[in-house]
Amino acid sequence: MTTTDISTQLRQAMPAAECEHCGAHIMSGLGIATARGSTDGRYCGRRCLRRAVQEAGDE
């Protein structure tokens, strides 16, 4: 089994989510978003998480 096969199986098993800030697709449940700084899987990475926090603070 190749890496591509494994990635395809994971994508099919795990529903994709969208980043709440930029709309990019993130794979929820895999810890990818968590590893990049979003603890709840709502954002695709630190940059979007940081921007969302800044925007919330500006309101």
PDB file of N, CA and C in Angstrom:
ATOM      1  N   MET A   1       0.853  -1.175   0.000  1.00  0.00           N
ATOM      2  CA  MET A   1       0.000   0.000   0.000  1.00  0.00           C
ATOM      3  C   MET A   1       0.899   1.239   0.000  1.00  0.00           C
ATOM      4  N   THR A   2       0.611   2.142  -0.901  1.00  0.00           N
ATOM      5  CA  THR A   2       1.430   3.350  -1.012  1.00  0.00           C
ATOM      6  C   THR A   2       0.872   4.465  -0.134  1.00  0.00           C
ATOM      7  N   THR A   3       1.649   5.507  -0.014  1.00  0.00           N
ATOM      8  CA  THR A   3       1.211   6.669   0.763  1.00  0.00           C
ATOM      9  C   THR A   3      -0.035   7.286   0.147  1.00  0.00           C
ATOM     10  N   THR A   4      -0.080   7.305  -1.172  1.00  0.00           N
ATOM     11  CA  THR A   4      -1.255   7.864  -1.861  1.00  0.00           C
ATOM     12  C   THR A   4      -2.506   7.067  -1.526  1.00  0.00           C
ATOM     13  N   ASP A   5      -2.387   5.748  -1.498  1.00  0.00           N
ATOM     14  CA  ASP A   5      -3.527   4.899  -1.160  1.00  0.00           C
ATOM     15  C   ASP A   5      -4.019   5.187   0.258  1.00  0.00           C
ATOM     16  N   ILE A   6      -3.092   5.337   1.172  1.00  0.00           N
ATOM     17  CA  ILE A   6      -3.451   5.613   2.565  1.00  0.00           C
ATOM     18  C   ILE A   6      -4.127   6.979   2.669  1.00  0.00           C
ATOM     19  N   SER A   7      -3.577   7.980   1.987  1.00  0.00           N
ATOM     20  CA  SER A   7      -4.172   9.321   2.017  1.00  0.00           C
ATOM     21  C   SER A   7      -5.589   9.312   1.464  1.00  0.00           C
ATOM     22  N   THR A   8      -5.788   8.565   0.386  1.00  0.00           N
ATOM     23  CA  THR A   8      -7.114   8.472  -0.219  1.00  0.00           C
ATOM     24  C   THR A   8      -8.093   7.821   0.743  1.00  0.00           C
ATOM     25  N   GLN A   9      -7.678   6.768   1.402  1.00  0.00           N
ATOM     26  CA  GLN A   9      -8.553   6.088   2.366  1.00  0.00           C
ATOM     27  C   GLN A   9      -8.893   7.001   3.542  1.00  0.00           C
ATOM     28  N   LEU A  10      -7.916   7.752   4.019  1.00  0.00           N
ATOM     29  CA  LEU A  10      -8.167   8.669   5.137  1.00  0.00           C
ATOM     30  C   LEU A  10      -9.140   9.763   4.725  1.00  0.00           C
ATOM     31  N   ARG A  11      -8.967  10.304   3.512  1.00  0.00           N
ATOM     32  CA  ARG A  11      -9.875  11.351   3.046  1.00  0.00           C
ATOM     33  C   ARG A  11     -11.298  10.839   2.947  1.00  0.00           C
ATOM     34  N   GLN A  12     -11.457   9.598   2.522  1.00  0.00           N
ATOM     35  CA  GLN A  12     -12.794   9.024   2.396  1.00  0.00           C
ATOM     36  C   GLN A  12     -13.401   8.736   3.768  1.00  0.00           C
ATOM     37  N   ALA A  13     -12.569   8.342   4.724  1.00  0.00           N
ATOM     38  CA  ALA A  13     -13.060   7.984   6.055  1.00  0.00           C
ATOM     39  C   ALA A  13     -13.359   9.214   6.916  1.00  0.00           C
ATOM     40  N   MET A  14     -12.580  10.257   6.728  1.00  0.00           N
ATOM     41  CA  MET A  14     -12.733  11.457   7.541  1.00  0.00           C
ATOM     42  C   MET A  14     -13.392  12.559   6.712  1.00  0.00           C
ATOM     43  N   PRO A  15     -14.495  13.101   7.168  1.00  0.00           N
ATOM     44  CA  PRO A  15     -15.122  14.184   6.415  1.00  0.00           C
ATOM     45  C   PRO A  15     -14.255  15.441   6.451  1.00  0.00           C
ATOM     46  N   ALA A  16     -14.172  16.120   5.343  1.00  0.00           N
ATOM     47  CA  ALA A  16     -13.390  17.351   5.281  1.00  0.00           C
ATOM     48  C   ALA A  16     -14.206  18.495   5.883  1.00  0.00           C
ATOM     49  N   ALA A  17     -13.532  19.353   6.565  1.00  0.00           N
ATOM     50  CA  ALA A  17     -14.171  20.542   7.137  1.00  0.00           C
ATOM     51  C   ALA A  17     -13.579  21.751   6.437  1.00  0.00           C
ATOM     52  N   GLU A  18     -14.172  22.890   6.653  1.00  0.00           N
ATOM     53  CA  GLU A  18     -13.638  24.119   6.083  1.00  0.00           C
ATOM     54  C   GLU A  18     -13.181  25.044   7.201  1.00  0.00           C
ATOM     55  N   CYS A  19     -12.074  25.710   6.942  1.00  0.00           N
ATOM     56  CA  CYS A  19     -11.568  26.700   7.881  1.00  0.00           C
ATOM     57  C   CYS A  19     -12.609  27.813   8.000  1.00  0.00           C
ATOM     58  N   GLU A  20     -12.935  28.198   9.213  1.00  0.00           N
ATOM     59  CA  GLU A  20     -13.949  29.227   9.427  1.00  0.00           C
ATOM     60  C   GLU A  20     -13.462  30.618   9.030  1.00  0.00           C
ATOM     61  N   HIS A  21     -12.155  30.774   8.860  1.00  0.00           N
ATOM     62  CA  HIS A  21     -11.629  32.094   8.505  1.00  0.00           C
ATOM     63  C   HIS A  21     -11.429  32.247   6.999  1.00  0.00           C
ATOM     64  N   CYS A  22     -10.739  31.285   6.359  1.00  0.00           N
ATOM     65  CA  CYS A  22     -10.415  31.443   4.940  1.00  0.00           C
ATOM     66  C   CYS A  22     -11.169  30.482   4.032  1.00  0.00           C
ATOM     67  N   GLY A  23     -11.854  29.482   4.611  1.00  0.00           N
ATOM     68  CA  GLY A  23     -12.625  28.543   3.807  1.00  0.00           C
ATOM     69  C   GLY A  23     -11.829  27.395   3.227  1.00  0.00           C
ATOM     70  N   ALA A  24     -10.546  27.302   3.542  1.00  0.00           N
ATOM     71  CA  ALA A  24      -9.723  26.209   3.032  1.00  0.00           C
ATOM     72  C   ALA A  24     -10.199  24.891   3.632  1.00  0.00           C
ATOM     73  N   HIS A  25     -10.076  23.827   2.868  1.00  0.00           N
ATOM     74  CA  HIS A  25     -10.483  22.521   3.367  1.00  0.00           C
ATOM     75  C   HIS A  25      -9.444  21.996   4.346  1.00  0.00           C
ATOM     76  N   ILE A  26      -9.913  21.506   5.466  1.00  0.00           N
ATOM     77  CA  ILE A  26      -9.041  20.873   6.452  1.00  0.00           C
ATOM     78  C   ILE A  26      -9.608  19.500   6.749  1.00  0.00           C
ATOM     79  N   MET A  27      -8.748  18.564   7.090  1.00  0.00           N
ATOM     80  CA  MET A  27      -9.204  17.219   7.388  1.00  0.00           C
ATOM     81  C   MET A  27      -9.448  17.116   8.881  1.00  0.00           C
ATOM     82  N   SER A  28     -10.683  17.185   9.274  1.00  0.00           N
ATOM     83  CA  SER A  28     -11.002  17.149  10.690  1.00  0.00           C
ATOM     84  C   SER A  28     -10.769  15.752  11.242  1.00  0.00           C
ATOM     85  N   GLY A  29     -10.351  15.704  12.468  1.00  0.00           N
ATOM     86  CA  GLY A  29     -10.165  14.433  13.141  1.00  0.00           C
ATOM     87  C   GLY A  29      -8.783  13.834  12.989  1.00  0.00           C
ATOM     88  N   LEU A  30      -7.951  14.386  12.122  1.00  0.00           N
ATOM     89  CA  LEU A  30      -6.627  13.819  11.916  1.00  0.00           C
ATOM     90  C   LEU A  30      -5.544  14.506  12.724  1.00  0.00           C
ATOM     91  N   GLY A  31      -5.895  15.596  13.371  1.00  0.00           N
ATOM     92  CA  GLY A  31      -4.902  16.314  14.155  1.00  0.00           C
ATOM     93  C   GLY A  31      -4.050  17.251  13.328  1.00  0.00           C
ATOM     94  N   ILE A  32      -4.350  17.382  12.040  1.00  0.00           N
ATOM     95  CA  ILE A  32      -3.555  18.261  11.185  1.00  0.00           C
ATOM     96  C   ILE A  32      -3.748  19.709  11.618  1.00  0.00           C
ATOM     97  N   ALA A  33      -4.989  20.118  11.760  1.00  0.00           N
ATOM     98  CA  ALA A  33      -5.262  21.494  12.183  1.00  0.00           C
ATOM     99  C   ALA A  33      -4.738  21.725  13.590  1.00  0.00           C
ATOM    100  N   THR A  34      -4.880  20.735  14.451  1.00  0.00           N
ATOM    101  CA  THR A  34      -4.400  20.867  15.825  1.00  0.00           C
ATOM    102  C   THR A  34      -2.893  21.049  15.851  1.00  0.00           C
ATOM    103  N   ALA A  35      -2.188  20.293  15.009  1.00  0.00           N
ATOM    104  CA  ALA A  35      -0.730  20.390  14.978  1.00  0.00           C
ATOM    105  C   ALA A  35      -0.275  21.751  14.485  1.00  0.00           C
ATOM    106  N   ARG A  36      -1.107  22.410  13.682  1.00  0.00           N
ATOM    107  CA  ARG A  36      -0.744  23.712  13.144  1.00  0.00           C
ATOM    108  C   ARG A  36      -1.230  24.857  14.022  1.00  0.00           C
ATOM    109  N   GLY A  37      -1.843  24.566  15.143  1.00  0.00           N
ATOM    110  CA  GLY A  37      -2.174  25.626  16.077  1.00  0.00           C
ATOM    111  C   GLY A  37      -3.641  25.776  16.411  1.00  0.00           C
ATOM    112  N   SER A  38      -4.529  25.144  15.678  1.00  0.00           N
ATOM    113  CA  SER A  38      -5.947  25.249  16.003  1.00  0.00           C
ATOM    114  C   SER A  38      -6.323  24.071  16.878  1.00  0.00           C
ATOM    115  N   THR A  39      -6.768  24.341  18.066  1.00  0.00           N
ATOM    116  CA  THR A  39      -7.030  23.260  19.007  1.00  0.00           C
ATOM    117  C   THR A  39      -8.350  22.567  18.758  1.00  0.00           C
ATOM    118  N   ASP A  40      -9.245  23.182  18.009  1.00  0.00           N
ATOM    119  CA  ASP A  40     -10.560  22.580  17.837  1.00  0.00           C
ATOM    120  C   ASP A  40     -10.875  22.187  16.402  1.00  0.00           C
ATOM    121  N   GLY A  41      -9.937  22.350  15.480  1.00  0.00           N
ATOM    122  CA  GLY A  41     -10.167  21.946  14.106  1.00  0.00           C
ATOM    123  C   GLY A  41     -11.048  22.900  13.320  1.00  0.00           C
ATOM    124  N   ARG A  42     -11.235  24.109  13.800  1.00  0.00           N
ATOM    125  CA  ARG A  42     -12.085  25.073  13.095  1.00  0.00           C
ATOM    126  C   ARG A  42     -11.296  25.935  12.123  1.00  0.00           C
ATOM    127  N   TYR A  43      -9.972  25.996  12.299  1.00  0.00           N
ATOM    128  CA  TYR A  43      -9.126  26.830  11.451  1.00  0.00           C
ATOM    129  C   TYR A  43      -8.015  25.984  10.839  1.00  0.00           C
ATOM    130  N   CYS A  44      -7.515  26.413   9.678  1.00  0.00           N
ATOM    131  CA  CYS A  44      -6.533  25.603   8.961  1.00  0.00           C
ATOM    132  C   CYS A  44      -5.123  25.747   9.518  1.00  0.00           C
ATOM    133  N   GLY A  45      -4.847  26.776  10.252  1.00  0.00           N
ATOM    134  CA  GLY A  45      -3.493  26.938  10.781  1.00  0.00           C
ATOM    135  C   GLY A  45      -3.362  28.140  11.689  1.00  0.00           C
ATOM    136  N   ARG A  46      -2.154  28.360  12.178  1.00  0.00           N
ATOM    137  CA  ARG A  46      -1.902  29.424  13.140  1.00  0.00           C
ATOM    138  C   ARG A  46      -2.274  30.795  12.601  1.00  0.00           C
ATOM    139  N   ARG A  47      -1.991  31.040  11.331  1.00  0.00           N
ATOM    140  CA  ARG A  47      -2.251  32.358  10.765  1.00  0.00           C
ATOM    141  C   ARG A  47      -3.741  32.686  10.829  1.00  0.00           C
ATOM    142  N   CYS A  48      -4.585  31.756  10.410  1.00  0.00           N
ATOM    143  CA  CYS A  48      -6.031  32.002  10.439  1.00  0.00           C
ATOM    144  C   CYS A  48      -6.548  32.068  11.866  1.00  0.00           C
ATOM    145  N   LEU A  49      -6.030  31.232  12.731  1.00  0.00           N
ATOM    146  CA  LEU A  49      -6.444  31.263  14.132  1.00  0.00           C
ATOM    147  C   LEU A  49      -6.084  32.613  14.744  1.00  0.00           C
ATOM    148  N   ARG A  50      -4.881  33.087  14.491  1.00  0.00           N
ATOM    149  CA  ARG A  50      -4.417  34.368  15.027  1.00  0.00           C
ATOM    150  C   ARG A  50      -5.272  35.516  14.488  1.00  0.00           C
ATOM    151  N   ARG A  51      -5.554  35.486  13.180  1.00  0.00           N
ATOM    152  CA  ARG A  51      -6.376  36.543  12.579  1.00  0.00           C
ATOM    153  C   ARG A  51      -7.790  36.540  13.151  1.00  0.00           C
ATOM    154  N   ALA A  52      -8.353  35.354  13.341  1.00  0.00           N
ATOM    155  CA  ALA A  52      -9.705  35.260  13.885  1.00  0.00           C
ATOM    156  C   ALA A  52      -9.756  35.824  15.300  1.00  0.00           C
ATOM    157  N   VAL A  53      -8.732  35.539  16.097  1.00  0.00           N
ATOM    158  CA  VAL A  53      -8.672  36.056  17.465  1.00  0.00           C
ATOM    159  C   VAL A  53      -8.524  37.578  17.440  1.00  0.00           C
ATOM    160  N   GLN A  54      -7.684  38.094  16.529  1.00  0.00           N
ATOM    161  CA  GLN A  54      -7.500  39.542  16.429  1.00  0.00           C
ATOM    162  C   GLN A  54      -8.799  40.221  16.005  1.00  0.00           C
ATOM    163  N   GLU A  55      -9.496  39.635  15.025  1.00  0.00           N
ATOM    164  CA  GLU A  55     -10.747  40.222  14.554  1.00  0.00           C
ATOM    165  C   GLU A  55     -11.809  40.209  15.655  1.00  0.00           C
ATOM    166  N   ALA A  56     -11.833  39.136  16.451  1.00  0.00           N
ATOM    167  CA  ALA A  56     -12.792  39.057  17.551  1.00  0.00           C
ATOM    168  C   ALA A  56     -12.484  40.123  18.602  1.00  0.00           C
ATOM    169  N   GLY A  57     -11.198  40.402  18.801  1.00  0.00           N
ATOM    170  CA  GLY A  57     -10.804  41.418  19.767  1.00  0.00           C
ATOM    171  C   GLY A  57     -11.108  42.828  19.298  1.00  0.00           C
ATOM    172  N   ASP A  58     -11.149  43.026  17.977  1.00  0.00           N
ATOM    173  CA  ASP A  58     -11.430  44.352  17.416  1.00  0.00           C
ATOM    174  C   ASP A  58     -12.902  44.721  17.502  1.00  0.00           C
ATOM    175  N   GLU A  59     -13.759  43.739  17.643  1.00  0.00           N
ATOM    176  CA  GLU A  59     -15.208  43.997  17.647  1.00  0.00           C
ATOM    177  C   GLU A  59     -15.694  44.513  18.977  1.00  0.00           C
TER     178      GLU A  59
END
